[in-house]
Amino acid sequence: MNGTNINDSMEQVIVYLRISEDRTGAEAGVERQRQDCLDLCHRLSVENPAVFMDNDISAYGNKKRPGYLDLLERVKLGPTRIVAWHVDRLYRKPRELEDLIDLVESHPIRIDTVKGGAFDLNAHEGRLMARQLVAIASYESGHKADRIRRANRQKAERGEWHGAPKYGYGLGGVLIPEEAAVIHEMADRFLAGQSVRQITMWLNRDGGPVPPSKGKSRLNVWHASTVKSILCSARISGQRAYDPDAPRGGEKPGGRAILGPGNWEAIITPEETERIRAVFANPDRRVGRSAKSLLAGIISCGKCGNTLVTGGWRTGQTAPSKQHFYRCLPLPGRPERGGLSASAAGVEAVVTESIILRLAATTLPDIAPGEDGGVATAMAQITAARQRMEDMARDYGAGLLTRAELHAAKTAAQHSITEAERLLGRTSKSAALKGIPIGDETALREAWASEWSIPQKRAIIAALVDTLVILPLPNGGARFRPERVQITFKA
């Protein structure tokens, strides 16, 4: 359709290309559009047009289109003829069209398409046609989005792999062994007590594994957000997650909701994923997370059995000679309490040496009776609660439940999940021994001195030690003697 004429002598010609999804990254769809648009330019006697492109970006979602934004800036330079494969490649939402129409009074715009003809936005008829086409495109996009969501839900329920390759897996969920080994080490370190920050530093060491960006990132480094996203993901334990309400471009804090097993090979166990998520969902339950001292809350008084605490520095001393002490707090009405203290440096040195020698001897503690059963029980409780929530959602959709009944039932199910996660956060402390160099005394000493954090050391001590007691001096006082430290290891 032809409207007002644009001054051809001042006209600039722009080709705009866009494809919504490029699974392979080969840009084949965009290249086909390019060829068709350049052929149209040739028929219009236009040579060497400017080309703007957005590949693998939908016009319906909220993603920014850099090529389209650059096009708008170019339009402001003067009269413009835009060549596109179809108008829905150029814009697919009414707001985007209006952005173009806002420019027409001072910047004449004509649109030519390979499929759909031409129209002049400076003419009332051209704007009417453009608005009708964008209304149809927006309607079709909404229907397409609904179909895609339904198809994705069905794929999730069947346990099928979805989307592009992810770290650890190639196209279609094929395991990549060298990347899977990195993920397994990441999970072992996290469950052993290392923080996300420490794991990120380990990954970024000299000679460390290549990050998921695989050279695409300008910095080409691991980020803490990437580490957390991988650890929380269901796919690494061979499970299928689906959550249409999850934020774009990232995971929810505890990961997306898990529907069931997937049809690809797992790297870690589902139980390990549950425990990782439990830590992220309840960081305050992590062993020693907030501890600043190695043994506070672990070591006990040999006189009254009370747990020793670390409380400040001894008074009356100058700063260079300050000493840190573990001490038993006095309690009014309990004369047996208080009066015992010991040098923290001395006690920690004895405990550290004992732990390293214990680990170097390769004699590990047995799993506590019922520990595996506790994990299995918690996992079964979580699975059952999730199934109840799925059933309730279907019943509500079928009109069998009121909104109030659904809310009450979901609250009860979520409470059951929370209780099970709390159990998972307390069990299997022996996981602290996974991934450490058992039997290698030199490596153990290096790791203890420079690699392991206080929370990780506390987790290792809790896994190995049954009781840790400080005996009082016969005449009182805080003088440290190694024989005052009594350590009983687990069998």
Coordinates of N, CA and C in Angstrom, one line a residue, residues 227-443:
V227 N 27.9 -20.6 40.3 CA 28.1 -21.8 41.1 C 26.8 -22.2 41.9
K228 N 26.1 -21.2 42.4 CA 24.9 -21.4 43.2 C 23.8 -22.0 42.2
S229 N 23.7 -21.4 41.0 CA 22.7 -21.9 40.1 C 22.9 -23.4 39.7
I230 N 24.2 -23.7 39.5 CA 24.5 -25.1 39.2 C 24.1 -26.1 40.3
L231 N 24.6 -25.7 41.5 CA 24.4 -26.5 42.7 C 22.9 -26.7 43.0
C232 N 22.1 -25.7 42.8 CA 20.6 -25.8 43.1 C 19.8 -26.5 42.0
S233 N 20.4 -26.6 40.8 CA 19.6 -27.1 39.7 C 19.2 -28.6 39.9
A234 N 18.1 -28.9 39.5 CA 17.6 -30.3 39.6 C 18.3 -31.2 38.6
R235 N 18.7 -30.7 37.5 CA 19.2 -31.5 36.4 C 20.5 -32.3 36.8
I236 N 21.3 -31.7 37.7 CA 22.6 -32.4 38.0 C 22.3 -33.7 38.8
S237 N 21.2 -33.8 39.4 CA 20.8 -35.1 40.0 C 19.8 -35.9 39.2
G238 N 19.8 -35.6 37.9 CA 18.9 -36.4 37.0 C 17.4 -36.2 37.2
Q239 N 17.0 -35.0 37.6 CA 15.6 -34.7 37.9 C 15.1 -33.6 37.0
R240 N 13.8 -33.6 36.7 CA 13.2 -32.6 35.9 C 12.5 -31.6 36.7
A241 N 12.8 -30.3 36.5 CA 12.2 -29.2 37.2 C 11.4 -28.4 36.2
Y242 N 10.3 -27.8 36.7 CA 9.5 -27.0 35.9 C 8.8 -25.9 36.8
D243 N 9.0 -24.7 36.4 CA 8.4 -23.6 37.2 C 8.2 -22.4 36.3
P244 N 7.0 -22.2 35.7 CA 6.8 -21.1 34.7 C 6.8 -19.8 35.4
D245 N 6.8 -19.7 36.7 CA 6.8 -18.4 37.4 C 8.2 -18.1 37.9
A246 N 9.2 -18.9 37.5 CA 10.6 -18.6 37.9 C 11.1 -17.3 37.2
P247 N 11.9 -16.6 37.9 CA 12.4 -15.3 37.2 C 13.2 -15.6 36.0
R248 N 13.1 -14.7 35.0 CA 13.9 -14.9 33.8 C 15.3 -14.6 34.1
G249 N 16.1 -15.5 33.4 CA 17.6 -15.3 33.5 C 18.2 -15.8 34.8
G250 N 17.5 -16.6 35.6 CA 18.1 -17.1 36.9 C 17.2 -18.1 37.6
E251 N 17.7 -18.7 38.6 CA 17.0 -19.6 39.4 C 16.3 -18.9 40.6
K252 N 15.3 -19.6 41.1 CA 14.7 -19.1 42.4 C 15.8 -19.5 43.5
P253 N 15.7 -18.8 44.7 CA 16.7 -19.1 45.7 C 16.9 -20.5 46.0
G254 N 15.8 -21.3 46.1 CA 16.0 -22.8 46.4 C 15.9 -23.6 45.2
G255 N 15.9 -23.1 44.0 CA 15.8 -23.9 42.8 C 14.4 -24.0 42.3
R256 N 14.2 -24.4 41.1 CA 12.9 -24.6 40.5 C 12.2 -25.9 41.1
A257 N 10.9 -25.9 41.1 CA 10.2 -27.0 41.7 C 10.5 -28.3 40.9
I258 N 10.7 -29.4 41.5 CA 11.1 -30.7 40.9 C 9.8 -31.5 40.7
L259 N 9.6 -31.9 39.5 CA 8.4 -32.7 39.1 C 8.7 -34.2 39.3
G260 N 9.9 -34.7 38.9 CA 10.2 -36.1 39.0 C 11.5 -36.4 38.3
P261 N 11.8 -37.7 38.1 CA 13.1 -38.0 37.4 C 13.1 -37.6 36.0
G262 N 14.3 -37.3 35.5 CA 14.5 -37.0 34.1 C 15.1 -38.2 33.3
N263 N 15.2 -38.1 32.0 CA 15.6 -39.2 31.2 C 17.1 -39.1 30.8
W264 N 17.9 -38.4 31.7 CA 19.3 -38.3 31.4 C 20.1 -38.8 32.7
E265 N 21.4 -38.9 32.5 CA 22.3 -39.5 33.6 C 22.5 -38.4 34.7
A266 N 22.4 -38.9 35.9 CA 22.7 -38.0 37.0 C 24.1 -37.8 37.3
I267 N 24.5 -36.7 37.9 CA 25.9 -36.5 38.4 C 26.0 -36.7 39.9
I268 N 25.0 -36.2 40.6 CA 24.9 -36.4 42.0 C 23.6 -37.1 42.3
T269 N 23.3 -37.4 43.6 CA 22.1 -38.1 43.9 C 21.0 -37.1 44.2
P270 N 19.7 -37.5 44.1 CA 18.6 -36.6 44.5 C 18.7 -36.2 45.9
E271 N 19.2 -37.1 46.8 CA 19.3 -36.8 48.2 C 20.3 -35.6 48.4
E272 N 21.4 -35.7 47.6 CA 22.4 -34.6 47.8 C 21.8 -33.2 47.3
T273 N 21.0 -33.3 46.2 CA 20.3 -32.1 45.8 C 19.4 -31.5 46.9
E274 N 18.6 -32.4 47.5 CA 17.7 -32.0 48.6 C 18.5 -31.3 49.7
R275 N 19.7 -31.9 50.1 CA 20.4 -31.3 51.2 C 21.1 -30.0 50.8
I276 N 21.5 -29.9 49.5 CA 22.1 -28.6 49.0 C 21.0 -27.5 49.1
R277 N 19.8 -27.9 48.6 CA 18.7 -26.9 48.6 C 18.3 -26.5 50.0
A278 N 18.4 -27.5 50.9 CA 18.0 -27.2 52.3 C 19.0 -26.2 52.9
V279 N 20.3 -26.3 52.6 CA 21.2 -25.4 53.1 C 21.0 -24.0 52.6
F280 N 20.7 -23.9 51.3 CA 20.4 -22.5 50.7 C 19.1 -22.0 51.2
A281 N 18.1 -22.8 51.4 CA 16.8 -22.3 51.9 C 16.9 -22.0 53.4
N282 N 17.8 -22.6 54.1 CA 17.9 -22.4 55.6 C 19.3 -22.2 55.9
P283 N 20.0 -21.1 55.5 CA 21.4 -21.0 55.8 C 21.8 -20.9 57.2
D284 N 20.9 -20.5 58.1 CA 21.2 -20.5 59.5 C 21.4 -21.8 60.1
R285 N 20.9 -22.9 59.4 CA 21.0 -24.3 60.0 C 22.3 -24.9 59.5
R286 N 23.1 -24.2 58.8 CA 24.4 -24.8 58.3 C 25.4 -24.9 59.5
V287 N 26.1 -26.0 59.6 CA 27.0 -26.3 60.7 C 28.0 -25.2 60.8
G288 N 28.1 -24.5 61.9 CA 29.1 -23.5 62.1 C 29.1 -22.3 61.2
R289 N 28.1 -22.0 60.5 CA 28.1 -21.0 59.5 C 28.5 -19.6 60.1
S290 N 28.0 -19.3 61.3 CA 28.3 -18.0 61.9 C 29.5 -18.1 62.9
A291 N 30.1 -19.3 63.1 CA 31.1 -19.4 64.1 C 32.4 -18.7 63.7
K292 N 33.0 -18.0 64.6 CA 34.2 -17.3 64.4 C 35.4 -18.0 65.0
S293 N 35.1 -19.0 65.9 CA 36.1 -19.8 66.5 C 36.0 -21.2 66.2
L294 N 37.1 -22.0 66.3 CA 37.1 -23.3 65.8 C 36.3 -24.3 66.7
L295 N 36.2 -24.1 68.0 CA 35.7 -25.1 68.9 C 34.5 -24.6 69.8
A296 N 34.2 -23.3 69.7 CA 33.1 -22.9 70.6 C 31.8 -23.6 70.3
G297 N 31.2 -24.1 71.4 CA 30.0 -24.9 71.2 C 30.2 -26.4 71.0
I298 N 31.5 -26.8 70.7 CA 31.8 -28.2 70.5 C 32.5 -28.7 71.7
I299 N 33.4 -27.9 72.3 CA 34.2 -28.3 73.4 C 33.4 -28.2 74.7
S300 N 33.7 -29.0 75.7 CA 32.9 -29.0 76.9 C 33.8 -29.0 78.2
C301 N 33.2 -28.6 79.3 CA 34.0 -28.4 80.5 C 34.1 -29.8 81.2
G302 N 35.3 -30.1 81.7 CA 35.5 -31.4 82.4 C 35.1 -31.4 83.8
K303 N 34.7 -30.2 84.3 CA 34.2 -30.1 85.7 C 32.7 -30.2 85.8
C304 N 32.0 -29.5 84.9 CA 30.5 -29.5 85.1 C 29.8 -30.1 83.8
G305 N 30.5 -30.3 82.7 CA 29.9 -30.8 81.5 C 29.3 -29.7 80.6
N306 N 29.4 -28.4 81.1 CA 28.8 -27.3 80.3 C 29.7 -27.1 79.0
T307 N 29.0 -26.6 78.0 CA 29.7 -26.3 76.8 C 30.5 -25.0 77.0
L308 N 31.7 -25.0 76.5 CA 32.6 -23.9 76.7 C 32.3 -22.9 75.5
V309 N 32.5 -21.6 75.9 CA 32.3 -20.5 74.9 C 33.6 -19.8 74.8
T310 N 33.7 -19.0 73.8 CA 34.9 -18.1 73.6 C 34.4 -16.7 73.8
G311 N 35.0 -16.0 74.8 CA 34.4 -14.7 75.1 C 35.5 -13.6 75.2
G312 N 35.9 -12.9 74.3 CA 36.8 -11.8 74.4 C 38.1 -12.1 74.9
W313 N 38.9 -11.1 75.2 CA 40.3 -11.2 75.7 C 40.4 -11.0 77.2
R314 N 41.4 -11.6 77.7 CA 41.7 -11.4 79.1 C 42.0 -9.9 79.4
T315 N 41.5 -9.4 80.4 CA 41.8 -8.0 80.7 C 43.1 -7.8 81.4
G316 N 43.6 -6.5 81.4 CA 44.8 -6.2 82.0 C 46.1 -6.5 81.2
Q317 N 45.9 -6.8 79.9 CA 47.1 -7.1 79.1 C 47.1 -6.1 78.0
T318 N 48.3 -5.8 77.5 CA 48.5 -5.0 76.3 C 48.1 -5.7 75.1
A319 N 47.8 -4.9 74.0 CA 47.3 -5.5 72.8 C 48.2 -6.6 72.2
P320 N 49.6 -6.4 72.1 CA 50.4 -7.4 71.5 C 50.4 -8.8 72.2
S321 N 50.0 -8.8 73.5 CA 50.1 -10.1 74.2 C 48.8 -10.6 74.6
K322 N 47.7 -10.1 74.0 CA 46.4 -10.6 74.3 C 46.3 -12.1 73.9
Q323 N 45.5 -12.8 74.8 CA 45.4 -14.3 74.5 C 43.9 -14.6 74.5
H324 N 43.5 -15.5 73.6 CA 42.1 -15.9 73.5 C 41.9 -17.2 74.3
F325 N 40.7 -17.2 75.0 CA 40.5 -18.3 75.9 C 39.1 -19.0 75.6
Y326 N 39.0 -20.3 75.8 CA 37.7 -20.9 76.0 C 37.4 -21.0 77.4
R327 N 36.2 -20.7 77.8 CA 35.9 -20.7 79.2 C 34.5 -21.2 79.5
C328 N 34.3 -21.6 80.7 CA 33.0 -22.1 81.2 C 32.3 -20.9 81.9
L329 N 31.1 -20.6 81.4 CA 30.4 -19.4 81.9 C 29.8 -19.7 83.3
P330 N 30.0 -18.8 84.3 CA 29.3 -19.1 85.6 C 27.8 -18.9 85.5
L331 N 27.1 -19.5 86.4 CA 25.6 -19.4 86.4 C 25.2 -19.3 87.9
P332 N 24.4 -18.2 88.2 CA 24.0 -18.0 89.6 C 23.2 -19.2 90.1
G333 N 23.4 -19.6 91.3 CA 22.7 -20.8 91.8 C 23.3 -22.1 91.4
R334 N 24.3 -22.1 90.6 CA 25.0 -23.3 90.1 C 26.5 -23.2 90.5
P335 N 26.9 -23.5 91.7 CA 28.3 -23.3 92.1 C 29.3 -24.1 91.3
E336 N 28.9 -25.2 90.7 CA 29.8 -26.0 89.9 C 30.2 -25.4 88.6
R337 N 29.4 -24.4 88.2 CA 29.6 -23.8 86.9 C 30.6 -22.7 87.0
G338 N 31.4 -22.5 85.9 CA 32.4 -21.4 85.8 C 33.7 -21.8 86.4
G339 N 34.7 -20.9 86.2 CA 36.0 -21.1 86.9 C 37.0 -21.8 86.0
L340 N 36.6 -22.4 84.9 CA 37.5 -23.2 84.0 C 37.7 -22.4 82.8
S341 N 39.0 -22.3 82.4 CA 39.3 -21.7 81.1 C 40.6 -22.3 80.6
A342 N 40.9 -22.1 79.3 CA 42.1 -22.7 78.7 C 42.4 -21.9 77.5
S343 N 43.7 -21.8 77.2 CA 44.2 -21.0 76.1 C 43.6 -21.6 74.8
A344 N 43.0 -20.8 74.0 CA 42.4 -21.2 72.7 C 43.5 -21.7 71.8
A345 N 44.6 -21.0 71.7 CA 45.7 -21.4 70.8 C 46.2 -22.8 71.1
G346 N 46.4 -23.0 72.4 CA 46.9 -24.3 72.8 C 46.0 -25.5 72.5
V347 N 44.7 -25.3 72.9 CA 43.7 -26.3 72.7 C 43.5 -26.6 71.2
E348 N 43.4 -25.5 70.4 CA 43.2 -25.7 69.0 C 44.4 -26.4 68.3
A349 N 45.6 -26.1 68.8 CA 46.7 -26.8 68.2 C 46.7 -28.3 68.5
V350 N 46.3 -28.7 69.7 CA 46.2 -30.1 70.0 C 45.1 -30.8 69.2
V351 N 43.9 -30.1 69.1 CA 42.8 -30.7 68.4 C 43.2 -30.8 66.9
T352 N 43.8 -29.8 66.3 CA 44.1 -29.8 64.9 C 45.1 -30.9 64.6
E353 N 46.1 -31.1 65.5 CA 47.0 -32.2 65.2 C 46.3 -33.6 65.3
S354 N 45.5 -33.7 66.3 CA 44.7 -35.0 66.5 C 43.8 -35.3 65.3
I355 N 43.2 -34.3 64.8 CA 42.3 -34.4 63.6 C 43.1 -34.8 62.4
I356 N 44.2 -34.1 62.1 CA 45.0 -34.4 60.9 C 45.5 -35.8 61.0
L357 N 46.0 -36.3 62.2 CA 46.5 -37.6 62.3 C 45.4 -38.6 62.1
R358 N 44.3 -38.3 62.6 CA 43.1 -39.2 62.5 C 42.7 -39.4 61.0
L359 N 42.7 -38.3 60.3 CA 42.4 -38.3 58.9 C 43.5 -39.0 58.1
A360 N 44.7 -38.8 58.5 CA 45.8 -39.5 57.8 C 45.9 -41.0 58.0
A361 N 45.3 -41.4 59.1 CA 45.2 -42.9 59.4 C 44.2 -43.6 58.6
T362 N 43.4 -42.9 57.8 CA 42.3 -43.4 56.9 C 41.3 -44.3 57.6
T363 N 41.1 -44.1 58.9 CA 40.1 -44.8 59.7 C 38.9 -43.9 59.8
L364 N 37.9 -44.1 59.1 CA 36.7 -43.2 59.1 C 35.6 -43.7 60.0
P365 N 34.9 -42.8 60.6 CA 33.8 -43.2 61.5 C 32.7 -43.9 60.7
D366 N 32.0 -44.8 61.3 CA 30.9 -45.4 60.6 C 29.7 -44.5 60.6
I367 N 28.8 -44.7 59.6 CA 27.6 -43.9 59.6 C 26.8 -44.1 60.8
A368 N 26.3 -43.1 61.5 CA 25.5 -43.2 62.7 C 24.3 -44.1 62.4
P369 N 23.9 -44.9 63.4 CA 22.7 -45.7 63.2 C 21.5 -44.9 62.9
G370 N 20.8 -45.3 61.9 CA 19.6 -44.5 61.5 C 19.8 -43.3 60.7
E371 N 21.1 -43.0 60.4 CA 21.4 -41.8 59.6 C 20.8 -41.9 58.2
D372 N 21.1 -43.0 57.5 CA 20.6 -43.2 56.2 C 19.1 -43.2 56.2
G373 N 18.5 -43.9 57.2 CA 17.1 -44.0 57.3 C 16.5 -42.6 57.5
G374 N 17.1 -41.7 58.3 CA 16.6 -40.4 58.4 C 16.6 -39.6 57.1
V375 N 17.6 -39.7 56.3 CA 17.6 -39.1 55.0 C 16.5 -39.6 54.1
A376 N 16.4 -41.0 54.1 CA 15.3 -41.6 53.3 C 13.9 -41.1 53.7
T377 N 13.7 -41.1 55.1 CA 12.4 -40.6 55.6 C 12.1 -39.2 55.2
A378 N 13.1 -38.3 55.3 CA 12.9 -36.9 54.9 C 12.6 -36.8 53.4
M379 N 13.3 -37.6 52.6 CA 13.1 -37.5 51.2 C 11.7 -38.0 50.8
A380 N 11.3 -39.1 51.5 CA 9.9 -39.6 51.2 C 8.8 -38.6 51.6
Q381 N 9.1 -37.9 52.7 CA 8.2 -36.9 53.2 C 8.0 -35.7 52.3
I382 N 9.2 -35.3 51.7 CA 9.2 -34.2 50.7 C 8.4 -34.6 49.5
T383 N 8.7 -35.8 49.0 CA 8.1 -36.3 47.7 C 6.6 -36.4 47.9
A384 N 6.1 -36.9 49.1 CA 4.7 -37.1 49.3 C 4.0 -35.7 49.4
A385 N 4.7 -34.8 50.1 CA 4.1 -33.5 50.2 C 4.0 -32.8 48.8
R386 N 5.0 -32.9 48.0 CA 4.9 -32.3 46.7 C 3.8 -33.0 45.8
Q387 N 3.6 -34.3 46.0 CA 2.6 -34.9 45.2 C 1.2 -34.5 45.7
R388 N 1.1 -34.2 47.0 CA -0.2 -33.7 47.5 C -0.5 -32.4 46.9
M389 N 0.5 -31.5 46.8 CA 0.3 -30.2 46.3 C -0.1 -30.3 44.8
E390 N 0.5 -31.2 44.1 CA 0.1 -31.4 42.7 C -1.4 -31.8 42.6
D391 N -1.7 -32.8 43.4 CA -3.1 -33.3 43.4 C -4.1 -32.2 43.8
M392 N -3.7 -31.4 44.8 CA -4.6 -30.3 45.2 C -4.8 -29.3 44.1
A393 N -3.7 -29.0 43.4 CA -3.9 -28.0 42.3 C -4.8 -28.5 41.2
R394 N -4.8 -29.8 40.9 CA -5.7 -30.4 39.9 C -7.1 -30.4 40.4
D395 N -7.3 -30.7 41.7 CA -8.6 -30.7 42.3 C -9.2 -29.3 42.3
Y396 N -8.4 -28.3 42.6 CA -8.9 -26.9 42.6 C -9.3 -26.5 41.2
G397 N -8.5 -26.9 40.2 CA -8.8 -26.6 38.8 C -10.1 -27.2 38.3
A398 N -10.4 -28.4 38.9 CA -11.6 -29.1 38.6 C -12.8 -28.7 39.4
G399 N -12.6 -27.7 40.3 CA -13.7 -27.2 41.1 C -14.0 -28.0 42.3
L400 N -13.1 -29.0 42.7 CA -13.4 -29.8 43.8 C -13.0 -29.2 45.2
L401 N -12.2 -28.2 45.1 CA -11.7 -27.5 46.3 C -12.0 -26.0 46.2
T402 N -12.3 -25.4 47.3 CA -12.4 -23.9 47.3 C -11.1 -23.3 47.5
R403 N -11.0 -22.0 47.3 CA -9.7 -21.3 47.4 C -9.2 -21.5 48.9
A404 N -10.1 -21.3 49.8 CA -9.7 -21.4 51.2 C -9.2 -22.8 51.6
E405 N -9.9 -23.8 51.1 CA -9.4 -25.2 51.3 C -8.1 -25.5 50.7
L406 N -7.9 -25.0 49.4 CA -6.6 -25.1 48.8 C -5.5 -24.5 49.6
H407 N -5.7 -23.2 50.0 CA -4.7 -22.5 50.8 C -4.3 -23.3 52.1
A408 N -5.3 -23.8 52.8 CA -5.1 -24.5 54.0 C -4.3 -25.8 53.8
A409 N -4.6 -26.5 52.7 CA -4.0 -27.8 52.4 C -2.5 -27.5 52.0
K410 N -2.3 -26.4 51.2 CA -1.0 -26.1 50.7 C -0.1 -25.7 51.9
T411 N -0.7 -25.0 52.8 CA 0.1 -24.5 54.0 C 0.6 -25.8 54.8
A412 N -0.3 -26.7 54.9 CA 0.1 -28.0 55.7 C 1.2 -28.7 54.9
A413 N 1.0 -28.8 53.6 CA 2.0 -29.6 52.8 C 3.4 -28.9 52.9
Q414 N 3.4 -27.5 52.8 CA 4.6 -26.8 52.8 C 5.3 -26.9 54.2
H415 N 4.5 -27.0 55.2 CA 5.0 -27.2 56.6 C 5.7 -28.5 56.7
S416 N 5.1 -29.5 56.1 CA 5.7 -30.9 56.1 C 7.1 -30.8 55.3
I417 N 7.1 -30.1 54.2 CA 8.4 -30.0 53.5 C 9.5 -29.3 54.3
T418 N 9.1 -28.2 55.0 CA 10.0 -27.4 55.8 C 10.6 -28.3 56.9
E419 N 9.7 -29.1 57.5 CA 10.2 -30.0 58.6 C 11.2 -31.0 58.1
A420 N 10.9 -31.5 56.9 CA 11.8 -32.5 56.3 C 13.1 -31.9 55.9
E421 N 13.1 -30.7 55.4 CA 14.3 -30.0 55.1 C 15.2 -29.7 56.3
R422 N 14.5 -29.4 57.4 CA 15.2 -29.2 58.7 C 15.9 -30.5 59.1
L423 N 15.3 -31.6 58.9 CA 15.9 -32.9 59.2 C 17.1 -33.1 58.3
L424 N 17.0 -32.8 57.0 CA 18.1 -33.0 56.1 C 19.3 -32.1 56.5
G425 N 19.0 -30.9 57.0 CA 20.0 -30.0 57.4 C 20.8 -30.5 58.6
R426 N 20.2 -31.4 59.4 CA 20.9 -31.9 60.6 C 21.6 -33.2 60.4
T427 N 21.2 -34.0 59.4 CA 21.7 -35.3 59.2 C 22.9 -35.4 58.3
S428 N 23.5 -36.6 58.3 CA 24.6 -36.9 57.4 C 25.8 -35.9 57.5
K429 N 26.2 -35.6 58.7 CA 27.3 -34.7 58.9 C 28.6 -35.3 58.4
S430 N 28.6 -36.7 58.2 CA 29.8 -37.3 57.7 C 30.1 -36.9 56.3
A431 N 29.2 -36.2 55.6 CA 29.4 -35.7 54.3 C 30.6 -34.7 54.3
A432 N 30.9 -34.1 55.5 CA 32.0 -33.2 55.6 C 33.3 -33.9 55.2
L433 N 33.4 -35.2 55.3 CA 34.6 -35.9 54.9 C 34.7 -36.2 53.5
K434 N 33.7 -35.9 52.7 CA 33.8 -36.1 51.3 C 34.7 -35.1 50.6
G435 N 35.5 -35.6 49.6 CA 36.3 -34.7 48.8 C 37.5 -34.2 49.5
I436 N 37.9 -34.7 50.6 CA 39.1 -34.2 51.3 C 40.2 -35.3 51.1
P437 N 41.5 -34.9 51.2 CA 42.6 -35.9 50.9 C 42.8 -36.9 52.0
I438 N 41.9 -37.8 52.3 CA 42.1 -38.8 53.3 C 43.3 -39.6 53.1
G439 N 44.2 -39.8 54.1 CA 45.3 -40.6 54.0 C 46.6 -39.8 53.6
D440 N 46.5 -38.6 53.1 CA 47.6 -37.8 52.6 C 47.9 -36.7 53.7
E441 N 48.8 -37.0 54.6 CA 49.1 -36.1 55.7 C 49.6 -34.7 55.2
T442 N 50.4 -34.7 54.2 CA 50.9 -33.4 53.7 C 49.8 -32.6 53.1
A443 N 49.0 -33.2 52.3 CA 47.9 -32.5 51.7 C 46.9 -32.0 52.7

